[in-house]
Tab-separated table of C-alpha atoms and ligand atoms in Angstrom:
chain	number	residue	atom	x	y	z
A	1	UNK	CA	55.384	-25.936	37.546
A	2	UNK	CA	53.991	-26.889	34.184
A	3	UNK	CA	50.891	-24.935	33.175
A	4	UNK	CA	48.238	-27.452	32.125
A	5	UNK	CA	45.624	-24.830	31.212
A	6	UNK	CA	44.913	-24.829	27.474
A	7	UNK	CA	46.396	-21.708	25.878
A	8	UNK	CA	43.683	-19.378	24.511
A	9	UNK	CA	44.260	-19.397	20.769
A	10	UNK	CA	42.811	-17.515	17.820
A	11	UNK	CA	39.789	-19.325	16.400
A	12	UNK	CA	40.899	-20.044	12.848
A	13	UNK	CA	39.090	-21.071	9.668
A	14	UNK	CA	39.146	-24.882	10.129
A	15	UNK	CA	39.652	-25.619	6.426
A	16	UNK	CA	42.180	-25.107	3.676
A	17	UNK	CA	41.145	-23.533	0.419
A	18	UNK	CA	41.164	-25.608	-2.763
A	19	UNK	CA	39.187	-23.457	-5.149
A	20	UNK	CA	39.143	-19.664	-5.234
A	21	UNK	CA	37.228	-16.843	-6.872
A	22	UNK	CA	38.731	-13.365	-7.367
A	23	UNK	CA	37.253	-10.475	-5.390
A	24	UNK	CA	36.243	-7.545	-7.601
A	25	UNK	CA	37.848	-4.260	-6.452
A	26	UNK	CA	36.361	-1.113	-7.945
A	27	UNK	CA	37.251	2.499	-7.219
A	28	UNK	CA	34.931	4.728	-5.212
A	29	UNK	CA	34.102	6.735	-8.342
A	30	UNK	CA	33.232	3.568	-10.293
A	31	UNK	CA	30.969	2.449	-7.465
A	32	UNK	CA	29.428	5.919	-7.278
A	33	UNK	CA	28.390	5.660	-10.935
A	34	UNK	CA	26.994	2.124	-10.409
A	35	UNK	CA	25.052	3.267	-7.348
A	36	UNK	CA	23.476	6.216	-9.175
A	37	UNK	CA	22.487	3.923	-12.073
A	38	UNK	CA	20.927	1.475	-9.558
A	39	UNK	CA	18.920	4.288	-7.912
A	40	UNK	CA	20.859	3.723	-4.632
A	41	UNK	CA	19.306	0.252	-4.306
A	42	UNK	CA	21.872	-2.532	-3.762
A	43	UNK	CA	19.386	-5.206	-4.905
A	44	UNK	CA	19.731	-3.600	-8.353
A	45	UNK	CA	23.559	-3.791	-8.400
A	46	UNK	CA	25.240	-6.660	-10.261
A	47	UNK	CA	27.264	-9.055	-8.074
A	48	UNK	CA	30.355	-8.458	-10.222
A	49	UNK	CA	30.571	-4.941	-8.719
A	50	UNK	CA	30.391	-6.202	-5.100
A	51	UNK	CA	33.588	-6.981	-3.155
A	52	UNK	CA	32.038	-8.441	0.030
A	53	UNK	CA	28.521	-9.805	-0.410
A	54	UNK	CA	26.675	-9.892	2.921
A	55	UNK	CA	23.167	-9.633	1.453
A	56	UNK	CA	22.298	-13.108	2.756
A	57	UNK	CA	23.696	-16.312	4.266
A	58	UNK	CA	21.178	-18.290	2.206
A	59	UNK	CA	22.442	-20.434	-0.657
A	60	UNK	CA	25.799	-18.689	-0.540
A	61	UNK	CA	27.881	-21.309	1.324
A	62	UNK	CA	31.149	-22.603	-0.083
A	63	UNK	CA	30.751	-26.354	-0.508
A	64	UNK	CA	33.376	-28.822	0.628
A	65	UNK	CA	35.392	-31.241	-1.500
A	66	UNK	CA	33.274	-34.014	0.049
A	67	UNK	CA	30.066	-32.323	-1.121
A	68	UNK	CA	31.369	-31.820	-4.671
A	69	UNK	CA	32.604	-35.419	-4.642
A	70	UNK	CA	29.201	-36.733	-3.535
A	71	UNK	CA	27.551	-34.786	-6.359
A	72	UNK	CA	29.617	-36.712	-8.906
A	73	UNK	CA	28.253	-40.076	-7.744
A	74	UNK	CA	24.617	-38.943	-7.620
A	75	UNK	CA	21.984	-41.321	-8.971
A	76	UNK	CA	19.682	-39.219	-11.158
A	77	UNK	CA	16.920	-41.862	-11.421
A	78	UNK	CA	13.453	-40.316	-11.492
A	79	UNK	CA	12.090	-42.633	-8.799
A	80	UNK	CA	13.741	-44.315	-5.834
A	81	UNK	CA	17.292	-43.059	-6.455
A	82	UNK	CA	20.120	-44.059	-4.143
A	83	UNK	CA	20.795	-40.361	-3.585
A	84	UNK	CA	17.339	-40.010	-2.063
A	85	UNK	CA	17.957	-43.037	0.180
A	86	UNK	CA	21.194	-41.506	1.462
A	87	UNK	CA	19.545	-38.116	1.971
A	88	UNK	CA	16.567	-39.680	3.768
A	89	UNK	CA	18.910	-41.652	6.016
A	90	UNK	CA	20.816	-38.485	6.967
A	91	UNK	CA	17.607	-36.611	7.813
A	92	UNK	CA	16.223	-39.567	9.796
A	93	UNK	CA	19.458	-39.935	11.742
A	94	UNK	CA	19.560	-36.202	12.559
A	95	UNK	CA	15.889	-35.584	13.331
A	96	UNK	CA	14.471	-38.968	14.262
A	97	UNK	CA	11.555	-38.173	11.882
A	98	UNK	CA	10.428	-41.087	9.738
A	99	UNK	CA	8.795	-39.230	6.843
A	100	UNK	CA	11.030	-37.056	4.635
A	101	UNK	CA	9.874	-34.970	1.658
A	102	UNK	CA	12.492	-33.017	-0.311
A	103	UNK	CA	11.596	-29.575	-1.724
A	104	UNK	CA	13.531	-27.097	-3.832
A	105	UNK	CA	13.938	-24.653	-0.918
A	106	UNK	CA	12.430	-23.637	2.413
A	107	UNK	CA	9.510	-21.602	1.160
A	108	UNK	CA	8.340	-24.498	-1.027
A	109	UNK	CA	8.153	-26.623	2.130
A	110	UNK	CA	6.137	-23.812	3.765
A	111	UNK	CA	3.714	-23.516	0.861
A	112	UNK	CA	3.159	-27.296	0.755
A	113	UNK	CA	2.549	-27.724	4.477
A	114	UNK	CA	0.288	-24.705	4.926
A	115	UNK	CA	-1.531	-25.580	1.690
A	116	UNK	CA	-2.460	-28.918	3.257
A	117	UNK	CA	-3.166	-28.087	6.926
A	118	UNK	CA	-4.340	-24.454	7.003
A	119	UNK	CA	-7.912	-23.234	6.550
A	120	UNK	CA	-8.885	-19.554	6.273
A	121	UNK	CA	-9.224	-17.855	9.658
A	122	UNK	CA	-6.715	-20.141	11.432
A	123	UNK	CA	-3.750	-18.865	13.447
A	124	UNK	CA	-0.136	-20.077	13.695
A	125	UNK	CA	2.037	-18.858	16.605
A	126	UNK	CA	5.870	-18.740	16.583
A	127	UNK	CA	8.630	-16.696	18.242
A	128	UNK	CA	8.955	-14.690	15.012
A	129	UNK	CA	7.865	-15.952	11.622
A	130	UNK	CA	10.327	-15.328	8.806
A	131	UNK	CA	8.902	-13.147	5.953
A	132	UNK	CA	8.236	-16.035	3.537
A	133	UNK	CA	6.713	-18.171	6.309
A	134	UNK	CA	4.395	-15.322	7.261
A	135	UNK	CA	3.546	-14.659	3.603
A	136	UNK	CA	2.738	-18.347	2.946
A	137	UNK	CA	0.538	-18.525	6.069
A	138	UNK	CA	-1.293	-15.350	5.040
A	139	UNK	CA	-1.596	-16.638	1.469
A	140	UNK	CA	-3.523	-19.624	2.890
A	141	UNK	CA	-5.891	-17.188	4.611
A	142	UNK	CA	-4.491	-17.693	8.134
A	143	UNK	CA	-2.786	-15.352	10.597
A	144	UNK	CA	0.903	-15.552	11.617
A	145	UNK	CA	1.380	-14.571	15.282
A	146	UNK	CA	4.752	-13.554	16.809
A	147	UNK	CA	5.208	-14.314	20.532
A	148	UNK	CA	8.921	-13.709	21.152
A	149	UNK	CA	9.964	-12.610	24.679
A	150	UNK	CA	10.072	-8.837	25.332
A	151	UNK	CA	13.918	-8.856	25.468
A	152	UNK	CA	13.890	-10.126	21.869
A	153	UNK	CA	12.367	-6.847	20.719
A	154	UNK	CA	15.004	-4.573	22.311
A	155	UNK	CA	18.247	-4.403	20.239
A	156	UNK	CA	20.451	-3.036	23.053
A	157	UNK	CA	19.334	-5.562	25.691
A	158	UNK	CA	21.795	-8.344	26.642
A	159	UNK	CA	20.197	-11.785	26.933
A	160	UNK	CA	21.651	-15.183	26.001
A	161	UNK	CA	18.482	-16.450	24.314
A	162	UNK	CA	16.626	-13.543	22.773
A	163	UNK	CA	14.877	-15.927	20.383
A	164	UNK	CA	12.910	-17.532	23.231
A	165	UNK	CA	9.138	-17.732	23.063
A	166	UNK	CA	7.089	-15.954	25.731
A	167	UNK	CA	5.641	-19.095	27.358
A	168	UNK	CA	2.903	-17.326	29.333
A	169	UNK	CA	1.595	-15.582	26.240
A	170	UNK	CA	1.863	-18.822	24.252
A	171	UNK	CA	-0.133	-20.743	26.846
A	172	UNK	CA	-2.827	-18.071	26.978
A	173	UNK	CA	-2.927	-17.892	23.169
A	174	UNK	CA	-3.286	-21.685	22.789
A	175	UNK	CA	-5.978	-21.812	25.477
A	176	UNK	CA	-7.990	-19.139	23.671
A	177	UNK	CA	-7.621	-20.366	20.072
A	178	UNK	CA	-6.904	-24.109	20.532
A	179	UNK	CA	-9.263	-25.360	17.814
A	180	UNK	CA	-8.070	-22.753	15.277
A	181	UNK	CA	-4.351	-23.634	15.457
A	182	UNK	CA	-3.367	-26.254	12.835
A	183	UNK	CA	0.238	-26.290	14.091
A	184	UNK	CA	2.487	-24.263	16.369
A	185	UNK	CA	5.931	-23.186	15.228
A	186	UNK	CA	9.328	-22.063	16.552
A	187	UNK	CA	12.140	-20.582	14.419
A	188	UNK	CA	15.683	-21.663	15.364
A	189	UNK	CA	17.642	-19.418	15.307
A	190	UNK	CA	15.173	-16.535	15.249
A	191	UNK	CA	16.213	-14.777	12.017
A	192	UNK	CA	13.639	-11.973	12.061
A	193	UNK	CA	14.583	-11.229	15.682
A	194	UNK	CA	18.289	-10.855	14.827
A	195	UNK	CA	19.502	-14.451	14.392
A	196	UNK	CA	19.027	-15.000	18.132
A	197	UNK	CA	19.043	-18.524	19.604
A	198	UNK	CA	16.290	-20.326	21.521
A	199	UNK	CA	17.362	-22.206	24.673
A	200	UNK	CA	16.742	-25.917	25.117
A	201	UNK	CA	14.769	-25.112	28.260
A	202	UNK	CA	12.507	-22.842	26.203
A	203	UNK	CA	12.114	-25.435	23.420
A	204	UNK	CA	11.067	-27.954	26.081
A	205	UNK	CA	8.578	-25.427	27.480
A	206	UNK	CA	7.120	-24.690	24.029
A	207	UNK	CA	6.778	-28.442	23.331
A	208	UNK	CA	4.961	-28.964	26.620
A	209	UNK	CA	2.429	-26.231	25.880
A	210	UNK	CA	1.720	-27.410	22.324
A	211	UNK	CA	1.333	-30.960	23.663
A	212	UNK	CA	-1.040	-29.825	26.412
A	213	UNK	CA	-3.398	-28.382	23.788
A	214	UNK	CA	-2.903	-31.208	21.261
A	215	UNK	CA	-1.273	-28.871	18.720
A	216	UNK	CA	1.395	-30.371	16.399
A	217	UNK	CA	4.780	-28.658	16.936
A	218	UNK	CA	6.708	-27.801	13.756
A	219	UNK	CA	10.219	-26.322	13.885
A	220	UNK	CA	11.511	-23.863	11.281
A	221	UNK	CA	14.921	-25.487	11.598
A	222	UNK	CA	17.036	-23.840	8.913
A	223	UNK	CA	19.745	-22.713	11.384
A	224	UNK	CA	19.426	-25.697	13.776
A	225	UNK	CA	23.189	-26.282	14.051
A	226	UNK	CA	23.966	-22.663	14.961
A	227	UNK	CA	21.147	-22.785	17.517
A	228	UNK	CA	22.448	-26.047	19.020
A	229	UNK	CA	26.007	-24.712	19.227
A	230	UNK	CA	24.813	-21.534	20.981
A	231	UNK	CA	22.944	-23.765	23.475
A	232	UNK	CA	26.194	-25.644	24.116
A	233	UNK	CA	28.067	-22.349	24.648
A	234	UNK	CA	25.520	-20.447	26.696
A	235	UNK	CA	23.076	-22.758	28.470
A	236	UNK	CA	23.701	-24.240	31.892
A	237	UNK	CA	24.641	-27.946	31.956
A	238	UNK	CA	24.864	-28.190	28.145
A	239	UNK	CA	28.593	-27.498	27.688
A	240	UNK	CA	29.730	-31.119	27.814
A	241	UNK	CA	27.241	-32.474	25.268
A	242	UNK	CA	27.989	-32.847	21.554
A	243	UNK	CA	26.188	-30.404	19.266
A	244	UNK	CA	24.643	-33.337	17.431
A	245	UNK	CA	23.193	-34.657	20.684
A	246	UNK	CA	21.657	-31.229	21.421
A	247	UNK	CA	20.301	-30.993	17.852
A	248	UNK	CA	18.779	-34.482	18.131
A	249	UNK	CA	17.079	-33.597	21.410
A	250	UNK	CA	15.763	-30.387	19.841
A	251	UNK	CA	14.165	-32.305	16.973
A	252	UNK	CA	12.842	-35.005	19.322
A	253	UNK	CA	10.809	-32.365	21.195
A	254	UNK	CA	8.859	-31.399	18.042
A	255	UNK	CA	6.586	-33.348	15.699
A	256	UNK	CA	8.307	-32.257	12.526
A	257	UNK	CA	10.234	-29.519	10.787
A	258	UNK	CA	10.392	-27.255	7.780
A	259	UNK	CA	13.916	-26.792	6.537
A	260	UNK	CA	15.709	-24.540	4.090
A	261	UNK	CA	18.903	-26.449	3.263
A	262	UNK	CA	20.403	-23.191	1.968
A	263	UNK	CA	21.513	-22.244	5.491
A	264	UNK	CA	22.732	-25.031	7.809
A	265	UNK	CA	22.468	-27.562	4.976
A	266	UNK	CA	25.624	-25.871	3.603
A	267	UNK	CA	24.064	-26.103	0.140
A	268	UNK	CA	23.232	-23.676	-2.620
A	269	UNK	CA	19.694	-25.012	-3.050
A	270	UNK	CA	17.314	-27.493	-1.385
A	271	UNK	CA	14.991	-27.986	1.545
A	272	UNK	CA	12.624	-30.506	3.074
A	273	UNK	CA	9.650	-31.299	5.270
A	274	UNK	CA	10.227	-34.061	7.835
A	275	UNK	CA	7.515	-35.473	10.106
A	276	UNK	CA	7.161	-37.980	12.942
A	277	UNK	CA	3.650	-39.063	11.958
A	278	UNK	CA	2.099	-39.838	8.587
A	279	UNK	CA	-1.362	-38.232	8.840
A	280	UNK	CA	-0.538	-35.323	6.476
A	281	UNK	CA	1.625	-37.414	4.180
A	282	UNK	CA	-0.823	-38.475	1.424
A	283	UNK	CA	-1.974	-34.877	0.857
A	284	UNK	CA	1.585	-33.528	1.031
A	285	UNK	CA	2.845	-36.143	-1.444
A	286	UNK	CA	0.013	-35.361	-3.860
A	287	UNK	CA	0.772	-31.648	-3.721
A	288	UNK	CA	4.516	-32.297	-3.992
A	289	UNK	CA	4.045	-34.360	-7.169
A	290	UNK	CA	1.774	-31.697	-8.634
A	291	UNK	CA	4.098	-28.752	-8.078
A	292	UNK	CA	7.647	-29.794	-7.108
A	293	UNK	CA	8.330	-33.283	-8.432
A	294	UNK	CA	8.225	-36.965	-7.520
A	295	UNK	CA	8.642	-37.510	-3.733
A	296	UNK	CA	12.147	-38.936	-4.127
A	297	UNK	CA	13.555	-35.738	-5.678
A	298	UNK	CA	11.069	-32.948	-4.872
A	299	UNK	CA	12.192	-30.393	-7.442
A	300	UNK	CA	15.903	-31.018	-6.951
A	301	UNK	CA	18.517	-32.850	-8.958
A	302	UNK	CA	19.798	-35.931	-7.115
A	303	UNK	CA	23.203	-34.216	-6.949
A	304	UNK	CA	21.590	-31.457	-4.852
A	305	UNK	CA	20.274	-34.116	-2.450
A	306	UNK	CA	23.809	-35.506	-2.159
A	307	UNK	CA	25.301	-32.061	-1.412
A	308	UNK	CA	22.613	-31.429	1.187
A	309	UNK	CA	23.076	-34.828	2.800
A	310	UNK	CA	26.824	-34.294	3.248
A	311	UNK	CA	26.269	-30.653	4.305
A	312	UNK	CA	23.828	-31.652	7.056
A	313	UNK	CA	26.537	-33.854	8.565
A	314	UNK	CA	29.466	-31.431	8.115
A	315	UNK	CA	27.563	-28.553	9.703
A	316	UNK	CA	27.648	-30.333	13.085
A	317	UNK	CA	31.463	-30.459	13.194
A	318	UNK	CA	32.355	-28.395	16.239
A	319	UNK	CA	35.553	-26.711	14.918
A	320	UNK	CA	33.397	-25.446	12.034
A	321	UNK	CA	30.720	-24.130	14.422
A	322	UNK	CA	33.309	-22.492	16.689
A	323	UNK	CA	34.652	-20.622	13.636
A	324	UNK	CA	31.158	-19.888	12.341
A	325	UNK	CA	29.928	-18.277	15.568
A	326	UNK	CA	33.268	-16.463	16.000
A	327	UNK	CA	32.654	-14.670	12.677
A	328	UNK	CA	29.624	-12.737	13.883
A	329	UNK	CA	30.914	-12.145	17.422
A	330	UNK	CA	34.290	-10.934	16.036
A	331	UNK	CA	32.591	-8.510	13.659
A	332	UNK	CA	30.181	-7.246	16.305
A	333	UNK	CA	33.016	-6.679	18.813
A	334	UNK	CA	35.107	-4.945	16.129
A	335	UNK	CA	32.253	-2.636	15.147
A	336	UNK	CA	31.343	-1.869	18.782
A	337	UNK	CA	34.981	-0.923	19.514
A	338	UNK	CA	34.656	1.687	16.739
A	339	UNK	CA	31.521	3.123	18.352
A	340	UNK	CA	29.218	1.437	15.830
A	341	UNK	CA	26.297	-0.018	17.836
A	342	UNK	CA	24.947	-3.442	16.913
A	343	UNK	CA	22.072	-5.574	18.139
A	344	UNK	CA	23.243	-7.339	21.321
A	345	UNK	CA	24.523	-10.011	21.538
A	346	UNK	CA	25.684	-10.916	18.010
A	347	UNK	CA	23.409	-13.431	16.283
A	348	UNK	CA	24.489	-16.739	14.787
A	349	UNK	CA	24.553	-15.827	11.106
A	350	UNK	CA	24.586	-12.047	11.012
A	351	UNK	CA	25.398	-8.735	12.654
A	352	UNK	CA	22.725	-6.046	12.727
A	353	UNK	CA	24.010	-2.454	12.890
A	354	UNK	CA	21.678	-0.033	14.671
A	355	UNK	CA	21.778	2.758	12.071
A	356	UNK	CA	19.421	5.006	14.065
A	357	UNK	CA	21.827	5.007	17.023
A	358	UNK	CA	24.915	5.342	14.760
A	359	UNK	CA	23.798	8.081	12.330
A	360	UNK	CA	22.067	10.314	14.865
A	361	UNK	CA	22.142	13.290	12.473
A	362	UNK	CA	19.714	11.497	10.117
A	363	UNK	CA	16.024	11.393	11.105
A	364	UNK	CA	14.115	8.209	10.095
A	365	UNK	CA	12.590	9.982	7.075
A	366	UNK	CA	16.131	10.393	5.707
A	367	UNK	CA	16.486	6.594	5.834
A	368	UNK	CA	19.637	6.146	7.977
A	369	UNK	CA	19.773	2.379	7.301
A	370	UNK	CA	19.706	2.765	3.530
A	371	UNK	CA	22.195	5.676	3.760
A	372	UNK	CA	24.614	3.407	5.655
A	373	UNK	CA	24.073	0.515	3.219
A	374	UNK	CA	25.051	2.881	0.366
A	375	UNK	CA	28.066	4.358	2.188
A	376	UNK	CA	29.444	0.878	3.006
A	377	UNK	CA	29.126	-0.022	-0.682
A	378	UNK	CA	30.829	3.188	-1.842
A	379	UNK	CA	33.677	2.958	0.660
A	380	UNK	CA	34.290	-0.802	0.802
A	381	UNK	CA	32.247	-2.566	-1.862
A	382	UNK	CA	30.102	-4.207	0.853
A	383	UNK	CA	26.578	-5.292	-0.007
A	384	UNK	CA	24.261	-5.406	3.005
A	385	UNK	CA	20.534	-5.153	3.541
A	386	UNK	CA	18.450	-2.428	5.181
A	387	UNK	CA	15.881	-3.757	7.662
A	388	UNK	CA	14.206	-0.520	8.653
A	389	UNK	CA	11.902	2.082	7.202
A	390	UNK	CA	12.599	1.100	3.598
A	391	UNK	CA	11.565	-2.511	4.261
A	392	UNK	CA	8.855	-1.992	6.889
A	393	UNK	CA	7.961	1.725	6.788
A	394	UNK	CA	5.005	2.998	4.799
A	395	UNK	CA	3.865	6.047	2.906
A	396	UNK	CA	0.227	6.759	3.765
A	397	UNK	CA	-1.495	9.648	1.919
A	398	UNK	CA	1.956	10.931	0.997
A	399	UNK	CA	3.036	10.906	4.663
A	400	UNK	CA	6.104	8.949	5.828
A	401	UNK	CA	5.570	6.364	8.589
A	402	UNK	CA	8.868	4.970	9.986
A	403	UNK	CA	9.587	1.395	11.113
A	404	UNK	CA	10.274	0.660	14.794
A	405	UNK	CA	14.004	0.087	14.155
A	406	UNK	CA	16.545	1.189	11.528
A	407	UNK	CA	18.834	-1.851	11.176
A	408	UNK	CA	21.417	-2.886	8.597
A	409	UNK	CA	22.006	-6.653	8.352
A	410	UNK	CA	25.409	-8.049	7.434
A	411	UNK	CA	24.625	-11.763	6.881
A	412	UNK	CA	27.715	-13.920	6.528
A	413	UNK	CA	27.975	-16.646	3.876
A	414	UNK	CA	29.365	-19.878	5.371
A	415	UNK	CA	33.057	-20.758	4.796
A	416	UNK	CA	33.478	-17.931	2.239
A	417	UNK	CA	35.402	-15.067	3.859
A	418	UNK	CA	38.437	-15.187	6.168
A	419	UNK	CA	39.502	-13.177	9.181
A	420	UNK	CA	41.770	-10.925	7.101
A	421	UNK	CA	38.721	-9.957	5.018
A	422	UNK	CA	36.949	-8.968	8.214
A	423	UNK	CA	40.004	-7.025	9.480
A	424	UNK	CA	40.155	-5.158	6.179
A	425	UNK	CA	36.438	-4.346	6.426
A	426	UNK	CA	36.846	-3.092	10.005
A	427	UNK	CA	39.668	-0.745	8.885
A	428	UNK	CA	37.265	0.758	6.376
A	429	UNK	CA	34.463	0.922	8.939
A	430	UNK	CA	36.788	2.959	11.199
A	431	UNK	CA	37.113	5.500	8.382
A	432	UNK	CA	33.339	5.586	7.936
A	433	UNK	CA	32.845	6.076	11.695
A	434	UNK	CA	35.336	8.973	11.697
A	435	UNK	CA	33.398	10.901	9.051
A	436	UNK	CA	29.880	9.656	9.760
A	437	UNK	CA	28.383	13.175	10.091
A	438	UNK	CA	29.071	13.683	6.395
A	439	UNK	CA	26.888	10.727	5.329
A	440	UNK	CA	23.877	12.169	3.514
A	441	UNK	CA	20.328	10.913	3.905
A	442	UNK	CA	18.168	9.472	1.131
A	443	UNK	CA	14.537	9.626	0.084
A	444	UNK	CA	12.466	7.324	-2.084
A	445	UNK	CA	11.995	8.715	-5.597
A	446	UNK	CA	9.957	5.754	-6.910
A	447	UNK	CA	8.340	2.791	-5.178
A	448	UNK	CA	6.264	-0.228	-6.227
A	449	UNK	CA	2.917	-1.040	-4.539
A	450	UNK	CA	4.409	-3.765	-2.252
A	451	UNK	CA	7.766	-5.270	-1.100
A	452	UNK	CA	9.311	-1.923	-1.915
A	453	UNK	CA	12.842	-2.632	-0.684
A	454	UNK	CA	13.589	-4.895	-3.674
A	455	UNK	CA	12.943	-2.394	-6.447
A	456	UNK	CA	12.493	1.141	-5.036
A	457	UNK	CA	14.752	3.900	-6.307
A	458	UNK	CA	16.242	6.598	-4.070
A	459	UNK	CA	17.881	10.016	-4.330
A	460	UNK	CA	20.174	11.952	-1.996
A	461	UNK	CA	18.461	14.631	0.140
B	501	LIG	N1	12.800	-19.586	7.379
B	501	LIG	C1	13.793	-18.779	7.783
B	501	LIG	C2	14.040	-18.569	9.250
B	501	LIG	C3	14.619	-18.140	6.833
B	501	LIG	O1	15.612	-17.349	7.251
B	501	LIG	C4	14.367	-18.352	5.448
B	501	LIG	C5	15.168	-17.671	4.427
B	501	LIG	C6	13.313	-19.213	5.087
B	501	LIG	C7	12.549	-19.815	6.088
B	501	LIG	C8	12.959	-19.488	3.656
B	501	LIG	O2	13.896	-20.356	3.070
B	501	LIG	O3	14.982	-18.989	1.273
B	501	LIG	O4	15.091	-21.496	1.277
B	501	LIG	O5	12.983	-20.349	0.742
B	501	LIG	N2	15.968	-16.710	4.696
B	501	LIG	C9	16.850	-16.010	3.757
B	501	LIG	C10	17.496	-14.813	4.433
B	501	LIG	C11	16.242	-15.678	2.436
B	501	LIG	O6	18.198	-14.044	3.727
B	501	LIG	O7	17.338	-14.628	5.639
B	501	LIG	P1	14.252	-20.283	1.514
């Protein structure tokens, strides 16, 4: 009898490569010298010395031929350009929001919105606020409150939607502070919580609560396509819908969004605010003109609007999303098979290695995350980012205070690396795992007064 079941096949990169860039390969001793000169801080290493750059998935996408083509026909008129019309149409079609304001990137959208709607002493809840969102809220004198579910705070715990909001806590919070909440937020996917998705059921629940208290609901939507695809894969009764349909329902549940186009916009720069209603519009436009640019370009060249417009459509192609989500699950499974623990399950855009559980011979004060970041650079030329005691720990009266977790984030640029790159990296990670006891700890030798992970210098202990 003929087997009609589809054959399980390797998920491949659903594109062919038209333009390439060489990968720099340095020797371990060359990297050792570079690392010492950079004070063991990968933010201070030049990109030309990095073979695989997993510092961020933001602004690092490879653009398509269609995006580059659209850039060539951009209309660079100061006001009312056709590029803006096309961009606005794309955003309206995707989100259903009438009012679209371009900005140069996500944090500019944050600064504009909070600058207009926030007064000192107010509070803005979310599952987890991203660092710049939190900083912009605090800069306006308000408080950023994280209400992710308990599972979202436990790296080893398996849960399909660890980005979900704790609805009971949200309801109680809104009841208590109703008049002090200028808007309520939700980050999809939840980057700070490990790139974890939020279920459609939870988004509906969040919308209902904000509506009940008359609080405008604003999505931080920069990874909306990855979130929608994970809903299609994991949530009951969602498997037969298109990702675009799920994304459109997601947006329809909120009153507006803040967007960094540098993630699921598949662009190297750009962002926007989009809103259902116009009540904040005059003030937002005035502030936009003052600091970003005229409302039909918002600090971008029209060619950037074109790239973003095409990117926002391409990102919903399901073969692309299948490949995109396979990247992080493939890497997480490969690392786990080598005994390297990662946050479970893999997130949409990144894998987070649990350095505390992997390098058990290093106590937190010997900075296991930063030690692993440095070893992966020395051995493989990988650039990753410590999210642990360097980023969130403190030194108080000369005494070390560790962070709750010691994570290392490998964030994957979109459409940039192929499966053979990841296989090569996993071969090297096997070697690191085999000699992990020999990895030496680090200590901070110099640190600035704040945001120390960017510029601190370290030495081997
Ligand atoms: N919101 C989220 C959830 C983000 O992840 C980021 C940026 C922003 C807002 C700000 O957008 O960079 O365009 O100003 N995340 C990057 C990262 C920087 O590496 O995770 P932006």
